[in-house]
Coordinates of C-alpha atoms in Angstrom, one line a residue:
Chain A
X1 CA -164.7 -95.3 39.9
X2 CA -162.8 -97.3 42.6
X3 CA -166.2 -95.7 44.9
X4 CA -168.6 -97.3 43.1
X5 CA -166.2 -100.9 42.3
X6 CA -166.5 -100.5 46.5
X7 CA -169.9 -100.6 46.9
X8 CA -170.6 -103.1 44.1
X9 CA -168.4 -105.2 46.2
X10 CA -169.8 -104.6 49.6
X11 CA -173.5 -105.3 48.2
X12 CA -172.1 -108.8 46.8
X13 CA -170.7 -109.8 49.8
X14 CA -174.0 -109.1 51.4
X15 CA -175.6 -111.5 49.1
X16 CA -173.6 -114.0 49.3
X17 CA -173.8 -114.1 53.6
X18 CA -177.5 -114.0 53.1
X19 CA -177.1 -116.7 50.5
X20 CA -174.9 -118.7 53.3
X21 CA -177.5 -118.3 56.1
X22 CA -180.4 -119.2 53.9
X23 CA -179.0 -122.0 52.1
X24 CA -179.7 -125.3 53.4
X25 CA -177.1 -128.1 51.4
X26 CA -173.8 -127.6 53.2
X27 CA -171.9 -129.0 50.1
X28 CA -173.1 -126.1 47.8
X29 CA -172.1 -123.0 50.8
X30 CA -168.4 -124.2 50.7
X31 CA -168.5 -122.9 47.3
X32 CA -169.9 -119.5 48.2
X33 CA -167.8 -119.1 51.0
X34 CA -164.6 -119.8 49.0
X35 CA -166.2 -116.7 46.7
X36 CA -166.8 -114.9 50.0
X37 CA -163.5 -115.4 50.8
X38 CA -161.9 -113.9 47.7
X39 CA -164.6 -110.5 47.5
X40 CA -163.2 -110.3 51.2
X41 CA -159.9 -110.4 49.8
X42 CA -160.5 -107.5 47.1
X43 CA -162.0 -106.2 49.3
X44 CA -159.1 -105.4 51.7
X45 CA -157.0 -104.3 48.5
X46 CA -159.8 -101.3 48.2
X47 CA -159.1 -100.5 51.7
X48 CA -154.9 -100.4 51.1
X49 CA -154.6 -103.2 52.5
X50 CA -152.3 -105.8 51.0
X51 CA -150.7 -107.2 53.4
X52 CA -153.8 -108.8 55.0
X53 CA -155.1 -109.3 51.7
X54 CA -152.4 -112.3 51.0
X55 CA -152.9 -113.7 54.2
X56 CA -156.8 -113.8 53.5
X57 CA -155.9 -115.4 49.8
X58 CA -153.6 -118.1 50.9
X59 CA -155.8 -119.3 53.7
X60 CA -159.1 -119.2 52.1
X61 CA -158.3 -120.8 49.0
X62 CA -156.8 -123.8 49.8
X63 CA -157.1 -124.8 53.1
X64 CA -160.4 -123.9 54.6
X65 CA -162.3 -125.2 51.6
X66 CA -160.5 -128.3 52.3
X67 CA -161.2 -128.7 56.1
X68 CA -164.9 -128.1 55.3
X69 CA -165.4 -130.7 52.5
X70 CA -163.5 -133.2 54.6
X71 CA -165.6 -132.5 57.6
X72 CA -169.0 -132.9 55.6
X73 CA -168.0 -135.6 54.1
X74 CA -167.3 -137.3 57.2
X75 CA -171.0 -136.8 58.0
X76 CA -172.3 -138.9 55.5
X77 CA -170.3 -142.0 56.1
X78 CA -171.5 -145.0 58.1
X79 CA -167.9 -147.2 58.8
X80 CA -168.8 -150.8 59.2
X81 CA -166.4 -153.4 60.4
X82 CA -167.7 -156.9 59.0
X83 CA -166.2 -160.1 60.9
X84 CA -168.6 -162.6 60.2
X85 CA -166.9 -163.1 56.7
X86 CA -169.9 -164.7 54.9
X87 CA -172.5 -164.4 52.8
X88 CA -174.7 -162.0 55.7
X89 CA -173.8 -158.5 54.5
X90 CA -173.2 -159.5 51.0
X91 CA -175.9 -160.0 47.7
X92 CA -175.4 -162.7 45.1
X93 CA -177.6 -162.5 41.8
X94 CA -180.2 -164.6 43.1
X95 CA -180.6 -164.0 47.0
X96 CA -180.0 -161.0 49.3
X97 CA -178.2 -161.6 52.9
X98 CA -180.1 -160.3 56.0
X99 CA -178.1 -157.7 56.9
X100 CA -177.7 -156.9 53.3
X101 CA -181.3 -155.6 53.4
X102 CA -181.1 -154.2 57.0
X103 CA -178.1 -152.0 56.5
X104 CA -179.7 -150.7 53.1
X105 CA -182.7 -149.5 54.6
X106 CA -181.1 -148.2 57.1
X107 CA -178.6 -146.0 55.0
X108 CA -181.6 -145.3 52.6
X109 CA -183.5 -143.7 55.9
X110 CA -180.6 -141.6 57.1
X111 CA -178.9 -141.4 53.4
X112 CA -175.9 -142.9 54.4
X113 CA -172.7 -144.0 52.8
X114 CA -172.1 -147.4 53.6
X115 CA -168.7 -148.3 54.1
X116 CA -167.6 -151.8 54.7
X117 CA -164.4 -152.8 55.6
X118 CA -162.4 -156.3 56.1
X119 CA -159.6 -154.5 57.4
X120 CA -157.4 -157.8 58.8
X121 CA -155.3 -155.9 61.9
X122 CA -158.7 -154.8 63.2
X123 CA -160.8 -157.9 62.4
X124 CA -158.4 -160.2 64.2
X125 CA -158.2 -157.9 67.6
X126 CA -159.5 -159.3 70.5
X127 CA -163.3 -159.6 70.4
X128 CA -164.0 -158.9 74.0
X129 CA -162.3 -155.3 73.2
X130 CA -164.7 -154.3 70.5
X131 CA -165.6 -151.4 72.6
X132 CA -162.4 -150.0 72.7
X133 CA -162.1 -150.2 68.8
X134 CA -165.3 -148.5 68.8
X135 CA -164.3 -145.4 70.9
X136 CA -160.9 -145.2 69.6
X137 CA -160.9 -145.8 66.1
X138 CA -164.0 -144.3 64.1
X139 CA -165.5 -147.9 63.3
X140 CA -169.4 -147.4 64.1
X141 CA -170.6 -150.7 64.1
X142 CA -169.2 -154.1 64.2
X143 CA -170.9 -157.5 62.7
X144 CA -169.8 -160.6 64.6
X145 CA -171.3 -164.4 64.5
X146 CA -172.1 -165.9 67.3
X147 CA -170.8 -169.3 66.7
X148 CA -172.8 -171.5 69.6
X149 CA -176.8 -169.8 68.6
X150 CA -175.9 -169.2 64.9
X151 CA -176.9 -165.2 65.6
X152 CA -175.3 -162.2 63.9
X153 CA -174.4 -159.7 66.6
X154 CA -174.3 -155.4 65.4
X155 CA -172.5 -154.2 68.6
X156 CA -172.1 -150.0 68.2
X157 CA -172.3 -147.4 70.9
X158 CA -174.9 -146.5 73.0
X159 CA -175.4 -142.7 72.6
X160 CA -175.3 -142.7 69.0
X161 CA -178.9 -141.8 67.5
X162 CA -178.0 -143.9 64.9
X163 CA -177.9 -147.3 66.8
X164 CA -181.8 -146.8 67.8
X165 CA -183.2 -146.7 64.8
X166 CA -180.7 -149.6 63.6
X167 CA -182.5 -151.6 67.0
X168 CA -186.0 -150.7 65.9
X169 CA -185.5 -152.2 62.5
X170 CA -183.6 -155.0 63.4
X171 CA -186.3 -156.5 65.6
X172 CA -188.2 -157.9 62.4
X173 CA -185.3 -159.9 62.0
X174 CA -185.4 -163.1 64.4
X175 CA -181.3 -163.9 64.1
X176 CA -180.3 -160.3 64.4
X177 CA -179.6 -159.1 67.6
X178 CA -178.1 -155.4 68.5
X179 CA -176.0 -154.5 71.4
X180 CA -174.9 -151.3 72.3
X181 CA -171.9 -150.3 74.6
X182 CA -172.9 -148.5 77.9
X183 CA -170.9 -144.7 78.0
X184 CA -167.8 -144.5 80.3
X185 CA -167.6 -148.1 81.2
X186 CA -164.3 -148.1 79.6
X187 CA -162.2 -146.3 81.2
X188 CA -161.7 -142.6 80.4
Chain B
X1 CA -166.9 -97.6 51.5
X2 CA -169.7 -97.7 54.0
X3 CA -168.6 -99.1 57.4
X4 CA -172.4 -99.2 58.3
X5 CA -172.7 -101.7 54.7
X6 CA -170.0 -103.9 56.5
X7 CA -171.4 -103.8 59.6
X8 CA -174.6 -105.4 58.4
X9 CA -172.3 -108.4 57.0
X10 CA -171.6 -109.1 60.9
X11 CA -175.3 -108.9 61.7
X12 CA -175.9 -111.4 59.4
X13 CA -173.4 -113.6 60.7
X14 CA -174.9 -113.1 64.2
X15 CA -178.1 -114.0 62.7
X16 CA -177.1 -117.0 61.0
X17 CA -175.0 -118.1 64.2
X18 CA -178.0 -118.0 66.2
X19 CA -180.7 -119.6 64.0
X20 CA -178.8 -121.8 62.2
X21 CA -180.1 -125.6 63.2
X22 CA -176.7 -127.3 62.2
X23 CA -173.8 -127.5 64.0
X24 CA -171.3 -127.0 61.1
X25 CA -173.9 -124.1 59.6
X26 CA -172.8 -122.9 62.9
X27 CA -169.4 -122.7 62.2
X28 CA -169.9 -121.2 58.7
X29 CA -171.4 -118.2 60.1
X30 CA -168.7 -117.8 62.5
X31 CA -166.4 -117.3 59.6
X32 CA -168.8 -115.1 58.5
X33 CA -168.8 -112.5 61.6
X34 CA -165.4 -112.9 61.4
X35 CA -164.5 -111.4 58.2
X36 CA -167.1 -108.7 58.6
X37 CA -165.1 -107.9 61.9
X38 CA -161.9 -107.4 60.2
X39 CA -163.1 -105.6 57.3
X40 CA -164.6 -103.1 59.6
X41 CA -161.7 -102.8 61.4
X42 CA -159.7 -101.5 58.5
X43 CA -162.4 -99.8 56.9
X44 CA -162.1 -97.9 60.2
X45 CA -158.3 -96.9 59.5
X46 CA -158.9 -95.9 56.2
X47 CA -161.4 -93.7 57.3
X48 CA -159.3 -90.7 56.1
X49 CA -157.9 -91.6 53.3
X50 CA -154.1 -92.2 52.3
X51 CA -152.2 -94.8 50.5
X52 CA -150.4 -98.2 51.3
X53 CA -148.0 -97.9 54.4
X54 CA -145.1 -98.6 52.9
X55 CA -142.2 -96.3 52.2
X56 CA -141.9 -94.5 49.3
X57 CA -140.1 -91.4 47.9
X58 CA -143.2 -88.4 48.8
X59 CA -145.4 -90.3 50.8
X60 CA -147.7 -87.6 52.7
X61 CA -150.3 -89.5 54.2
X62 CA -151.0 -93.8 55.1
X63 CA -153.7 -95.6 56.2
X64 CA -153.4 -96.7 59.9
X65 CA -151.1 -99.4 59.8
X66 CA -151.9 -100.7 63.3
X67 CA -155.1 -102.6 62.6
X68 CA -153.8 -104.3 59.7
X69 CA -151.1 -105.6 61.7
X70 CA -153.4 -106.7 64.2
X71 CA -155.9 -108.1 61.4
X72 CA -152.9 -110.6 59.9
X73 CA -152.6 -112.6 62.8
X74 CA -156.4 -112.3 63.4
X75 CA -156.8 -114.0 60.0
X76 CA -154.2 -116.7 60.5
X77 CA -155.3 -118.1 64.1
X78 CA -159.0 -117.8 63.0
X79 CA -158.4 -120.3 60.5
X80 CA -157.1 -123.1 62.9
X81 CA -159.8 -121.9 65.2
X82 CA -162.1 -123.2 62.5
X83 CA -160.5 -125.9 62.4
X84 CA -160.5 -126.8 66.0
X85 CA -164.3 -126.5 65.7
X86 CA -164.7 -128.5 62.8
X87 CA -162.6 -131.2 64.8
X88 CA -165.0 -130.9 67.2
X89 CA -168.0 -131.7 65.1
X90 CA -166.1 -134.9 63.3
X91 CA -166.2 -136.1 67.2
X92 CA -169.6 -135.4 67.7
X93 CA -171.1 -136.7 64.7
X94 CA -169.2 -140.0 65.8
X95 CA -170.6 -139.6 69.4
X96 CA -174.0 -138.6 68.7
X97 CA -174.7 -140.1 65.4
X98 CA -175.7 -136.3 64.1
X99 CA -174.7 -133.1 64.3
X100 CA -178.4 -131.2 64.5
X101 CA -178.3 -129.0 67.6
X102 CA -181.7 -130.1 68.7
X103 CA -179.9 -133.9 68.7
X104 CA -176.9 -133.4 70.3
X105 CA -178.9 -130.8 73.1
X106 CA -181.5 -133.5 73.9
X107 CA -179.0 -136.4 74.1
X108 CA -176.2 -134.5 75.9
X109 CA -179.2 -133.5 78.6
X110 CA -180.0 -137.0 79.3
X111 CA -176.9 -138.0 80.7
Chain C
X1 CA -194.8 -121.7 65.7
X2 CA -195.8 -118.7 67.0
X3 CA -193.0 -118.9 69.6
X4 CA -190.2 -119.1 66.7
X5 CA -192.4 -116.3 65.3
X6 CA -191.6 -114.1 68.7
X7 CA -188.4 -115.6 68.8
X8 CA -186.9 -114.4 65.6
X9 CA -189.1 -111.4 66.4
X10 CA -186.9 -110.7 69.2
X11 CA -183.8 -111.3 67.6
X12 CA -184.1 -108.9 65.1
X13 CA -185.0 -106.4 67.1
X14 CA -181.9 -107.0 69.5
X15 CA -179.9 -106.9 65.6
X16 CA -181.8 -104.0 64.9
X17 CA -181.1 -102.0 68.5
X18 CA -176.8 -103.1 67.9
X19 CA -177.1 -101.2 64.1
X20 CA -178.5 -98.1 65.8
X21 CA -176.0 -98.6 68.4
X22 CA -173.3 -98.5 65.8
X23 CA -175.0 -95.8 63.7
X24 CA -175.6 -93.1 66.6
X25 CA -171.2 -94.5 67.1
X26 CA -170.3 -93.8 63.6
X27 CA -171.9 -90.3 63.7
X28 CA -169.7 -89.1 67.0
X29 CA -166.5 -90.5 65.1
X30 CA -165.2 -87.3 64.1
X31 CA -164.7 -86.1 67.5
X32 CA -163.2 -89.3 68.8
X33 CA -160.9 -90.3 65.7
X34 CA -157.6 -89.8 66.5
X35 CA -154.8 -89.7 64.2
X36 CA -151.8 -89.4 66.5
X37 CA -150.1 -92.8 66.6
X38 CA -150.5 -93.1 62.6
X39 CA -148.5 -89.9 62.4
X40 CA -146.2 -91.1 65.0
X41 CA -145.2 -94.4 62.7
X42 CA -144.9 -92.1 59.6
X43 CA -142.6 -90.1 61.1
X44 CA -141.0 -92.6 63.4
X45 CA -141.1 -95.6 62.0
X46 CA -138.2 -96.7 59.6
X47 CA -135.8 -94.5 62.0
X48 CA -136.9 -97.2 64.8
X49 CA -137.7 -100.5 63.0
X50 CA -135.5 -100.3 59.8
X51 CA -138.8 -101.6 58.1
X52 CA -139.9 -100.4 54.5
X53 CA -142.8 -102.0 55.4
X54 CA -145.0 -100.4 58.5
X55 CA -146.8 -103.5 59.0
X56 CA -144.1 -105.5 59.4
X57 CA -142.4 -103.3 61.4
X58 CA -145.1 -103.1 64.1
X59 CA -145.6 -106.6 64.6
X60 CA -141.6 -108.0 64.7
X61 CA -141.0 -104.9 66.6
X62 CA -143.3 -102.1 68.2
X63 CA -146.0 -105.1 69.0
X64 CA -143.6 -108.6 68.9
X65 CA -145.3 -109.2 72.4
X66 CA -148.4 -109.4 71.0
X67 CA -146.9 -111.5 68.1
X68 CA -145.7 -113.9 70.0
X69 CA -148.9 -114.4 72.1
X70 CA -150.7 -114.7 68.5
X71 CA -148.1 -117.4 67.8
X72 CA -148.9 -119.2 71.0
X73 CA -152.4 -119.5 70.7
X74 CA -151.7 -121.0 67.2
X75 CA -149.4 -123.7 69.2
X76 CA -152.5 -124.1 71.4
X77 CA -155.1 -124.8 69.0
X78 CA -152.8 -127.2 66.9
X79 CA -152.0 -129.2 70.2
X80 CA -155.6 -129.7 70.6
X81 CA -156.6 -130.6 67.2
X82 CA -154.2 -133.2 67.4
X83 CA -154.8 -134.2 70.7
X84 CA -158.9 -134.5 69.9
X85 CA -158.2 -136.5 66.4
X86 CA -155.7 -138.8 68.1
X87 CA -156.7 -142.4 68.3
X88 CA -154.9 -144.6 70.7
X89 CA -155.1 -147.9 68.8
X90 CA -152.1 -147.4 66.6
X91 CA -152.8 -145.1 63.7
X92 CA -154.7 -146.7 61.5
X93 CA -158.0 -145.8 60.3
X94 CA -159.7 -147.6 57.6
X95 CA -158.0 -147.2 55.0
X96 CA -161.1 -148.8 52.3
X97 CA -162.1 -144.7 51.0
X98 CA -158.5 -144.7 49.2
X99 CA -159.4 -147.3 46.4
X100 CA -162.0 -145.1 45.5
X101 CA -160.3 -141.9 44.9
X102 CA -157.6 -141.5 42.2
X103 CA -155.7 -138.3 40.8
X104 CA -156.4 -137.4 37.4
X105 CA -152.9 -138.1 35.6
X106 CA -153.6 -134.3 33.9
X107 CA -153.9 -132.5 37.2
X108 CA -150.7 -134.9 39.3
X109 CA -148.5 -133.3 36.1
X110 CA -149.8 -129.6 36.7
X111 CA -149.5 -130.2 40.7
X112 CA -145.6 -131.0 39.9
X113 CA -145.1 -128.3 37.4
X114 CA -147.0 -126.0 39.8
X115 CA -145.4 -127.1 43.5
X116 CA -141.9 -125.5 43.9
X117 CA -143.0 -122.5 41.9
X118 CA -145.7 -122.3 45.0
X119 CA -142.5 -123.0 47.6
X120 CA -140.5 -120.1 46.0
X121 CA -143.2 -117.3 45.8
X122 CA -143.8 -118.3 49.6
X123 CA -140.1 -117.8 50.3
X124 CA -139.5 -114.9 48.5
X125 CA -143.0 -113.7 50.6
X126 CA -141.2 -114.7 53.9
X127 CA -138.0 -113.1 53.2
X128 CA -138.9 -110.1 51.4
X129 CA -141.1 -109.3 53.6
X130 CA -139.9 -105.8 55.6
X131 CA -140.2 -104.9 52.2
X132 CA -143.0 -105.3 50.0
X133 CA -146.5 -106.6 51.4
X134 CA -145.7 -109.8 53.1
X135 CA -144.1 -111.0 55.6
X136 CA -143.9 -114.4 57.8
X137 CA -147.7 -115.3 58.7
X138 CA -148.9 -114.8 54.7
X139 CA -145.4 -116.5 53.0
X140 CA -146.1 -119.4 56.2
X141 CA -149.7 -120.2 54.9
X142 CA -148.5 -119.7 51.3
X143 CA -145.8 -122.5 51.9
X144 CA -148.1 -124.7 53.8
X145 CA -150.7 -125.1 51.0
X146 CA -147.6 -126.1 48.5
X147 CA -147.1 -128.6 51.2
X148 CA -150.8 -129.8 50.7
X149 CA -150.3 -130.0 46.6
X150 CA -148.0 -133.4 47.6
X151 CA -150.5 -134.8 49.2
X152 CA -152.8 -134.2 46.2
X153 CA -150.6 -136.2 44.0
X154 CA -150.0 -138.7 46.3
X155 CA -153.0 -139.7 48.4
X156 CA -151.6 -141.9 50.3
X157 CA -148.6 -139.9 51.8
X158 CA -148.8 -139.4 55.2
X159 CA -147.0 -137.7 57.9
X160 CA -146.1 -138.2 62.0
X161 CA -148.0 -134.8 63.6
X162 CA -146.3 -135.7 66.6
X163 CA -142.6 -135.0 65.2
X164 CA -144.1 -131.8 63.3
X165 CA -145.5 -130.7 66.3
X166 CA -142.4 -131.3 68.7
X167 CA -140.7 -129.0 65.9
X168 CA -142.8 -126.6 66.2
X169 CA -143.1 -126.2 70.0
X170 CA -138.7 -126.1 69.6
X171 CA -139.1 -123.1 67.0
X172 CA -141.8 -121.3 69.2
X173 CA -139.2 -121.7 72.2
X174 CA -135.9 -120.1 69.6
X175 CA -138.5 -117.4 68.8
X176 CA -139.5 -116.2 72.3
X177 CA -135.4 -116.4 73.4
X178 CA -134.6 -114.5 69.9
X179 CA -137.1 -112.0 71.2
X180 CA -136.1 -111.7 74.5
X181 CA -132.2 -111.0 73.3
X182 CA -132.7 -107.2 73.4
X183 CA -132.7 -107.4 77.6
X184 CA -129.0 -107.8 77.1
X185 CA -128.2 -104.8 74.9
X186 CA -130.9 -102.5 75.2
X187 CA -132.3 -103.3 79.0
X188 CA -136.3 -103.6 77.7
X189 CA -137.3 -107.1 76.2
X190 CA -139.1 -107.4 72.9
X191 CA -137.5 -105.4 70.5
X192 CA -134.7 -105.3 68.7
X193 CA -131.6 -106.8 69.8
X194 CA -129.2 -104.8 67.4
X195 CA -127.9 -101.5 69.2
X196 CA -125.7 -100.4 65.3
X197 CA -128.2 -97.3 63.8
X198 CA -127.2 -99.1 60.5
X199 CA -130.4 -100.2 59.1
X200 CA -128.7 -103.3 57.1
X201 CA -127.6 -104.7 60.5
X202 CA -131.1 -104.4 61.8
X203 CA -132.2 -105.9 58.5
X204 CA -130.8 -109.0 59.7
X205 CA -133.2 -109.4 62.8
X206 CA -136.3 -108.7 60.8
X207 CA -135.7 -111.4 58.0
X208 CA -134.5 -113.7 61.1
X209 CA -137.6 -113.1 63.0
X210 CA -139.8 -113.4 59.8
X211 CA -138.6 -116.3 58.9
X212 CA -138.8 -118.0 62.5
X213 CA -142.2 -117.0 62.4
X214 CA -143.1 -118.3 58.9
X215 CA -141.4 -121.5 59.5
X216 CA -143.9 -122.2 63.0
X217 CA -147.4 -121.5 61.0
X218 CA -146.7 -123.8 58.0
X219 CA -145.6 -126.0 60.2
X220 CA -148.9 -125.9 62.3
X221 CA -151.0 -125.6 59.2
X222 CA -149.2 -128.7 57.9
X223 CA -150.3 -130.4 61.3
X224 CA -153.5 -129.3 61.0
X225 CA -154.6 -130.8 57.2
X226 CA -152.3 -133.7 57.9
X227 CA -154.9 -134.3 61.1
X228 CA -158.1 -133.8 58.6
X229 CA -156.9 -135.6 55.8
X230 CA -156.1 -138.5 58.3
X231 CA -159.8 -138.5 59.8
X232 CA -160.8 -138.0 55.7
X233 CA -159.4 -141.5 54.5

C-alpha cells in the first residue's frame, strides 16, 4: 500500500514540475509550488524521514510563498513621485491632464500599476539631487515643473527600458520633456 | 520508490532552468532541482529499507541517518539562497525596467 | 526557429545522455553501496552523542564543523540581502501601498489565537529535539514564521535588520566558542565538551547547542522577510 501511495506521489510531483516549466503567469506557479512543496514534504515521511520533513513544511509554507508574491508584485509596479502638485497628473470630470493621458498609456502598454505618491520628506529634498533619490530609494520617475518655460519635466534613469518608450510617447506632447540620468555619474 | 522517477524531477528542473525566458521562472526551477536533489539523496539511504533513526526498544535496522542530516541544513540555507536571488531580481527590475533575460542580456552588453 | 528547434534538440539529448548516465549508475549500486557507517551509528551512536535522535546527534556532534559552516553561509546570505535592499536615504520607502491593504478583522483574531501556540510548538521543537524529530534548524524556521503572523496583523510594524543582524553575528560568534570548548577537556575541537559518561550531563550541551542554533536562523529568517516586506510596502 505505502508502494503504490509512493509512486502516486512521485508521478504528481512530476506533474506539477512540468506544470511549473510550462506555465507562463508567475502568479498562478506560486500556488503549485507551495503544493510542490508539501508532496515534497510527504514525500520525505515515505522515505523515514521526519526530521527533514518539518524543516521542508515550516519553510515552504510560509515563507517562500511569501518572498515570491512580494517579489512579483514588485514587478508590476511603476512608483511615481509627483512634485508639480497640480492639475498635470490628475483627471477632473470634464478635462484630462497631460500627463494623465501619457502615464495611462503608458501603464496600459506595459500593464503597469501606477503608483503615485506625494510623499512630503521626499518631495521637498533638494531638486538638483533627484538622481540620488532615484538610485537609492525605488522612486522610478519624478514629475517636476519647470517654473521659467512652464514645461513639465519626467526625469528617471537611463538604463531602464521603461524610460524609452515613456520618451517615444512623450514626443507628441509639445510641454513634456523627458530626461534621463546618465549611469555612474553619481558616485558609486 | 523509484530513484530514477526522482531523478527525472531534476531533469526537469534543468530543463526549465535553461529555457525558461524569465528571470524569476529562473529561480522557480532552481527550487525545483533542488528538491529533486534532496529527495534523491534520501531515497538513496533508504535504499535498504529500515525505519526512523531514532532509538527505540528493538530497533534492528535504520535508514542512513547521514544524508538527512546533511539534507536539513541543505533545505534551510536554500531558502535564503532564494531569497538572495529574488533580491537580486527586485534590483534588476528597478535597474533595467524588466526582468526578461533577452532584456537585461542586450542592455547589460551595451555598456 | 529552426535554431531553437536544434537548440532544444540538443538539450534534450544532453538531458537524455545524464538519465542514461544515472541509469547505467543505479544498476552498479549494489556493488558500490556500503552500509558501514550506518551500522557504525547504530551501534555507536547514543554511547558517543547521548542523542535519542541520530540526526541530531550527527550534526551537534559527529559533523558540528560542518554545522557551523552551514550556519555561516546562512550569516553570509542574510548580510547580503540586507546589504543589496539597503537604501541610503534614510529608510523610508513609499509608504502610499499601505492604505490599500487592510487585515480582515476575522483572520487578525485567528492570527492572535493562533501566534504563541506557533511560538510554543517551535520551542518545544527546539528543545526536544535530541529526542523526537526536530531539532534547532526546523523549531528556528518554525519560530520565525510565528514572528511573521505579527506582521500580518499589523502591517505597518517594522523592524531595524541592522540590530537583528548584529545579534545574530554575536550568537554565531557564542556558538563557534561553545563548539570549540571541547579543546580544553578532550584535546580535539568540535565535539562535545562534557568528559562525565552520564548522558544527562551531556544532555545539557545538546539542548544548549540546539537552542544556539535555533535562536541564529529565526533570527536570519526574521531579517530576511523583514528585508522583503520593506521593499513590498
Amino acid at each position: 500500500m505505502i508502494e503504490i501511495t509512493a509512486y502516486a506521489l512521485q508521478i504528481l510531483l512530476i506533474i506539477i514540475a512540468i506544470a511549473i516549466v510550462v506555465h507562463k503567469n508567475n502568479g498562478t506557479i506560486i500556488i503549485l509550488i507551495t503544493s510542490f512543496s508539501l508532496v515534497t514534504a510527504s514525500l520525505y515521511v515515505i522515505n523515514n524521514a521526519p526530521d527533514v520533513a518539518i524543516a521542508e513544511v515550516a519553510i515552504g509554507s510560509a515563507i517562500i510563498p511569501l518572498i515570491y508574491v512580494i517579489s512579483i508584485s514588485r514587478q508590476r509596479e511603476f512608483i511615481v513621485l509627483d512634485r508639480a502638485m497640480d492639475d498635470f497628473i490628475r483627471k477632473t470630470f470634464d478635462k484630462e491632464g497631460d500627463g494623465y493621458r501619457l502615464l495611462r498609456d503608458f501603464s496600459e502598454y506595459y500593464k503597469l500599476e501606477l503608483n503615485i505618491s506625494n510623499d512630503p520628506e521626499l518631495c521637498n529634498y533638494d531638486p538638483d539631487k533627484d538622481q540620488v533619490i532615484c538610485e537609492k530609494t525605488n522612486v522610478d520617475l519624478i514629475i517636476q515643473k519647470d517654473e521659467k518655460t512652464g514645461e513639465y519635466l519626467l526625469k528617471g534613469k537611463d538604463s531602464s527600458v521603461l524610460m524609452h518608450k515613456l520618451e517615444e510617447l512623450a514626443s507628441n506632447y509639445p510641454n513634456i520633456k523627458v530626461v534621463r540620468f546618465k549611469d555612474g555619474e553619481f558616485g558609486d | 520508490m523509484n530513484p530514477l522517477l526522482t531523478f527525472l524531477v531534476v531533469l526537469i528542473g534543468l530543463y526549465g532552468l535553461s529555457t525558461s525566458k524569465n528571470i524569476i521562472k529562473s529561480v522557480f526551477c532552481v527550487t525545483i532541482t533542488e528538491a529533486g536533489v534532496i529527495l534523491l539523496f534520501l531515497n538513496l539511504g533508504n535504499l535498504e529499507g529500515g525505519s526512523i533513526p531514532i532509538f527505540a526498544e528493538g530497533l534492528v535496522n535504520i535508514v542512513d541517518p547521514l544524508p538527512q542530516a546533511l539534507m536539513i541544513t541543505t533545505i534551510v540555507i536554500g531558502s535564503t539562497v532564494t531569497a538572495l536571488a529574488l533580491m537580486l531580481c527586485i534590483k534588476i527590475f528597478h535597474h533595467y525596467g524588466s526582468v526578461e533575460w533577452d532584456v537585461v542580456l542586450r542592455d547589460g552588453g551595451e555598456e | 526557429m529552426v535554431s531553437s528547434v536544434i537548440k532544444h534538440g540538443f538539450l534534450i539529448l544532453l538531458l537524455l545522455f545524464l538519465f542514461g548516465v544515472f541509469y547505467f549508475t543505479m544498476e552498479e549500486l549494489d556493488i558500490m553501496y556500503d552500509t558501514f557507517a550506518k551500522r557504525y551509528y547504530l551501534l555507536n551512536g547514543l554511547e558517543d552523542t547521548a542523542s535519542m535522535n541520530l540526526v541530531t546527534g550527527i550534526y551537534l556532534d559527529y559533523r558540528l564543523f560542518d554545522s557551523i559552516f552551514e550556519a555561516g553561509i546562512l550569516l553570509i546570505a542574510v548580510s547580503g540581502i540586507i546589504w543589496i535592499s539597503k537604501h541610503d536615504i534614510e529608510e523610508h520607502n513609499v509608504h502610499f501601498m499601505l492604505d490599500k491593504f487592510k487585515t480582515p478583522d476575522l483572520f487578525v483574531m485567528f492570527a492572535r489565537v493562533v501566534y504563541p501556540l506557533m511560538l510554543v510548538f517551535g520551542f518545544y521543537i527546539i528543545v526536544n529535539g535530541h529526542l523526537s524529530p526536530g531539532g534547532g534548524f526546523q523549531g528556528g524556521a518554525i519560530v520565525a514564521t510565528a514572528i511573521l503572523i505579527l506582521y500580518y496583523i499589523d502591517p505597518n510594524k517594522d523592524t531595524s535588520t541592522s540590530f537583528i543582524l548584529s545579534i545574530e553575528k554575536i550568537v554565531f560568534i557564542i556558538i563557534v566558542v561553545f563548539a570549540m570548548l571541547s579543546i580544553f577537556t578532550k584535546g580535539t575541537m568540535f565535539t562535545n565538551p562534557f568528559t562525565s559518561s552520564d548522558a544527562g550531563v551531556q544532555t545539557i550541551y545538546l539542548v544548549l547547542m540546539n537552542v544556539l542554533i535555533g535562536v541564529k536562523v529565526a533570527l536570519g529568517l526574521w531579517a530576511i522577510f523583514t528585508a522583503f516586506l520593506r521593499e513590498g510596502r
